[in-house]
CSV table of C-alpha atoms in Angstrom, one decimal:
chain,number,residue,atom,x,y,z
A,1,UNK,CA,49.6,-8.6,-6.0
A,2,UNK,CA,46.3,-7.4,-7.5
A,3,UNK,CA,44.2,-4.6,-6.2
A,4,UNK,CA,40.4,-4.6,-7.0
A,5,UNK,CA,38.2,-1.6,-6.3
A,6,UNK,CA,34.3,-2.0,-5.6
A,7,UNK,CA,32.1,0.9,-5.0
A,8,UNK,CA,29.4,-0.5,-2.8
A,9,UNK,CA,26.0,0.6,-2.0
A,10,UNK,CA,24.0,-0.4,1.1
A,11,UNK,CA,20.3,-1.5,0.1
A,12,UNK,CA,18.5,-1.4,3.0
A,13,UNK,CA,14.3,-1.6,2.8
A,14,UNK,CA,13.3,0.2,5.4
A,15,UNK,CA,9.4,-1.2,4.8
A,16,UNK,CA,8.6,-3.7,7.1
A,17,UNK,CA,6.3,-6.7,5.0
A,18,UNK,CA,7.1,-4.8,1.3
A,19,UNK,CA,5.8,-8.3,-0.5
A,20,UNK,CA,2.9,-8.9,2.0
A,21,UNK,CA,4.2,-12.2,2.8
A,22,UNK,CA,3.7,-11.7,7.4
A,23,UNK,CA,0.3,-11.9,7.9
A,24,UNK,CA,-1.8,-13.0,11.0
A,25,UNK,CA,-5.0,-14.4,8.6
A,26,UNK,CA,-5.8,-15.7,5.2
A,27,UNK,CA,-7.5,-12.7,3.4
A,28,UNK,CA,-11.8,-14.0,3.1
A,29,UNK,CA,-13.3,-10.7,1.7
A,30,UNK,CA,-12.8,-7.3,0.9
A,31,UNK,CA,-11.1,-4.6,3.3
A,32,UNK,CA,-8.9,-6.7,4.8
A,33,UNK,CA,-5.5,-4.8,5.0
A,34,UNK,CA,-5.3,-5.5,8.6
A,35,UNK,CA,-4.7,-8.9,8.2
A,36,UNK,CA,-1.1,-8.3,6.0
A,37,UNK,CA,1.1,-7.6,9.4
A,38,UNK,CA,2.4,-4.3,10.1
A,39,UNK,CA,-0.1,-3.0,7.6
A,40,UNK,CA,-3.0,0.0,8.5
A,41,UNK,CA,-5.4,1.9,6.8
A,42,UNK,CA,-5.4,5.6,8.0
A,43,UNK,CA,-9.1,6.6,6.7
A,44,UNK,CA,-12.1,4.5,8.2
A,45,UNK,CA,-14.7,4.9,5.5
A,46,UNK,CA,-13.0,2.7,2.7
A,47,UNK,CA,-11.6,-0.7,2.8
A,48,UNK,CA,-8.0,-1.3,1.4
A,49,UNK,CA,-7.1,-4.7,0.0
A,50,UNK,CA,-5.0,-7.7,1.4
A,51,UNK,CA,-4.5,-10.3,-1.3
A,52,UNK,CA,-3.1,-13.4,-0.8
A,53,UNK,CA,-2.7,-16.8,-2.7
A,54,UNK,CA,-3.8,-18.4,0.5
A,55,UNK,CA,-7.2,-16.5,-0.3
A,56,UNK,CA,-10.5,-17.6,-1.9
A,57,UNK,CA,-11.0,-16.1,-5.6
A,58,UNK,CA,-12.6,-13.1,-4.8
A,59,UNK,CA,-9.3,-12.7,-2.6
A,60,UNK,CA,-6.6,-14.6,-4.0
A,61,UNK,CA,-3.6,-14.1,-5.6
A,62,UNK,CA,-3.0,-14.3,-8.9
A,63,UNK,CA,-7.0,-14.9,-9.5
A,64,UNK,CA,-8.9,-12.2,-7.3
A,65,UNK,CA,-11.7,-10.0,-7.6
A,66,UNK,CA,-9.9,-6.8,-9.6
A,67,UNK,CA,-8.7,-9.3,-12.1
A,68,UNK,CA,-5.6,-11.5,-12.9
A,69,UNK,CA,-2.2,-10.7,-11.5
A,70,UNK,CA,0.6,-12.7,-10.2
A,71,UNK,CA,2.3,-11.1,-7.2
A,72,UNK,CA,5.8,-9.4,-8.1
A,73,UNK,CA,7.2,-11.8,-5.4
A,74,UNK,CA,6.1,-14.2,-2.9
A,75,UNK,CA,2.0,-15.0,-2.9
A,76,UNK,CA,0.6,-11.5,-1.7
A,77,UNK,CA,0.2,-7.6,-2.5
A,78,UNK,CA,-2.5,-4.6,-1.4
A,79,UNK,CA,-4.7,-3.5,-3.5
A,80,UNK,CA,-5.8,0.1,-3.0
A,81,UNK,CA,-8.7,2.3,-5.3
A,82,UNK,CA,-7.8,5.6,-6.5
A,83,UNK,CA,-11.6,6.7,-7.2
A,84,UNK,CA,-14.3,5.1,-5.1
A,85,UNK,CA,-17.9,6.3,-6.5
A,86,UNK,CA,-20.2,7.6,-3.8
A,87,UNK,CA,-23.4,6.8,-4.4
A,88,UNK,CA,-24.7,9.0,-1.7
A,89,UNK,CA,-22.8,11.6,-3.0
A,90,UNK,CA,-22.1,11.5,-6.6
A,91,UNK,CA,-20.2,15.0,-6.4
A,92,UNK,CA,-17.8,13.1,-4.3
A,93,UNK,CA,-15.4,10.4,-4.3
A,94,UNK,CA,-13.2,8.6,-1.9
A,95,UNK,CA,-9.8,6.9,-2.3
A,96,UNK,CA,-7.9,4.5,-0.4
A,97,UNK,CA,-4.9,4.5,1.4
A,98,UNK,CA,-2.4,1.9,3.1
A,99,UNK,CA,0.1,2.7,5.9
A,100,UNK,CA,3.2,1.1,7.6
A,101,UNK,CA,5.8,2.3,10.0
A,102,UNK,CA,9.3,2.1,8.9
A,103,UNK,CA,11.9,-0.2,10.1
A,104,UNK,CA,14.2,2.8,11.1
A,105,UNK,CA,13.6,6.8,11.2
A,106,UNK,CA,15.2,8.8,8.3
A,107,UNK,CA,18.1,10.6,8.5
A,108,UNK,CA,18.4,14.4,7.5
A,109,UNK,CA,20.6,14.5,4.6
A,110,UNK,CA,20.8,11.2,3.6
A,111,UNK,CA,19.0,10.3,0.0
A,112,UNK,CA,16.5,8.1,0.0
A,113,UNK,CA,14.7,6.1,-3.0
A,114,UNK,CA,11.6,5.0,-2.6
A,115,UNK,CA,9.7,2.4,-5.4
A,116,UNK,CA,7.2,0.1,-6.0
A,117,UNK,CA,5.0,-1.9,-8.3
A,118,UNK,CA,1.6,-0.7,-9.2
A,119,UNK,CA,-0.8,-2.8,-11.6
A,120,UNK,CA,-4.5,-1.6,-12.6
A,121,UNK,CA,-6.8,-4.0,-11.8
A,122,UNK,CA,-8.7,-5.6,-15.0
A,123,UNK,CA,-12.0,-4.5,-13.6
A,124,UNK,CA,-11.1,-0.9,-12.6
A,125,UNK,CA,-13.0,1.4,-14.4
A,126,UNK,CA,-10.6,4.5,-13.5
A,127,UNK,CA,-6.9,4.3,-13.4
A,128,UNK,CA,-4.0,7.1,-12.9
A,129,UNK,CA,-0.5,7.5,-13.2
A,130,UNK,CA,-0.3,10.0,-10.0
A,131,UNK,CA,1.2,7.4,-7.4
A,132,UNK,CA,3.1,8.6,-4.5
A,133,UNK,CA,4.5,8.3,-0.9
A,134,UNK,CA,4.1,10.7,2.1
A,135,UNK,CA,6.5,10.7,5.1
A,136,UNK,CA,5.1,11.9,8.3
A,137,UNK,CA,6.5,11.6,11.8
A,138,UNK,CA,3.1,10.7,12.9
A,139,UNK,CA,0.8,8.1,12.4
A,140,UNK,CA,-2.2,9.1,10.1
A,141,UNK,CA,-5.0,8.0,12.4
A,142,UNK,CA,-8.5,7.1,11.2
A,143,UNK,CA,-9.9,8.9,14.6
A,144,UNK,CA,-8.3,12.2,12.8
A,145,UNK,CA,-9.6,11.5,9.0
A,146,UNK,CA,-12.9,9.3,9.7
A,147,UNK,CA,-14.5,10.2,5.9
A,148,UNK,CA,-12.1,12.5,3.8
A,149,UNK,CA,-9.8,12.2,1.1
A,150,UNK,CA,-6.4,12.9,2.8
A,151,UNK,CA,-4.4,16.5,1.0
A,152,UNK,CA,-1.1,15.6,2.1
A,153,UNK,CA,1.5,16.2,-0.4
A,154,UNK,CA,3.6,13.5,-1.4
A,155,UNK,CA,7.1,13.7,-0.4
């Protein structure tokens, strides 16, 4: 008779779409997060990314307006800028932000990880090394933050 032990441990993603794969349209331009399903944008003034290899150039994967980079899986990724120039306002900047529900809530006590890829894009003139995740139980809503950087702490 022979015994084996396993120690197993559940990997469950609790993102909906992680790879950008669902979508309802072919990214054409700029700004379309929208389009990757289940995806949002929780500030109105800036205009997150949707790249696909279904899109032109300017939105395509792994050719696309940022630069060159093939998608970590499948044929799509977001693309998000950490330090938008204002020309109206050089003292200030704007960054964007993407959004998604998760599959299921979080349970007190249980550990989480949470990971993901990040690339700068070839034509990015500013980079950083400060990306994170919040957890709210709320939606961040664009009616609430129209034009701000958003000062959550990530969690």
């Amino acid at each position: 008779m022979n015994l084996i032990s396993l120690k197993g441990n559940c990997q469950y993603n609790l993102v909906p779409n992680p790879s950008f794969e669902l979508f309802t349209n072919c990214p054409t331009s700029y700004g379309q997060i929208a389009f990757a399903s289940y995806w949002t944008k929780p500030v109105t003034n800036v205009s997150p990314e949707f790249l696909h290899g279904c899109g032109p150039i300017w939105a395509g994967v792994p050719q696309n307006s940022m630069g060159f980079q093939h998608a970590r899986t499948g044929l799509g990724y977001g693309g998000v800028c950490n330090s938008i120039y204002n020309s109206t306002n050089p003292n200030q900047t704007y960054r964007e932000y993407i959004q998604t529900e998760l599959i299921d809530s979080l349970i007190p006590g249980v550990e989480y990880t949470i990971s993901f890829y990040v690339s700068a894009g070839d034509s990015c003139g500013r980079h950083t090394n400060n990306f994170g995740a919040y957890f709210s139980n709320i939606e961040i809503d664009t009616i609430i933050y129209p034009h701000s950087n958003l000062s959550f702490q990530p969690s």
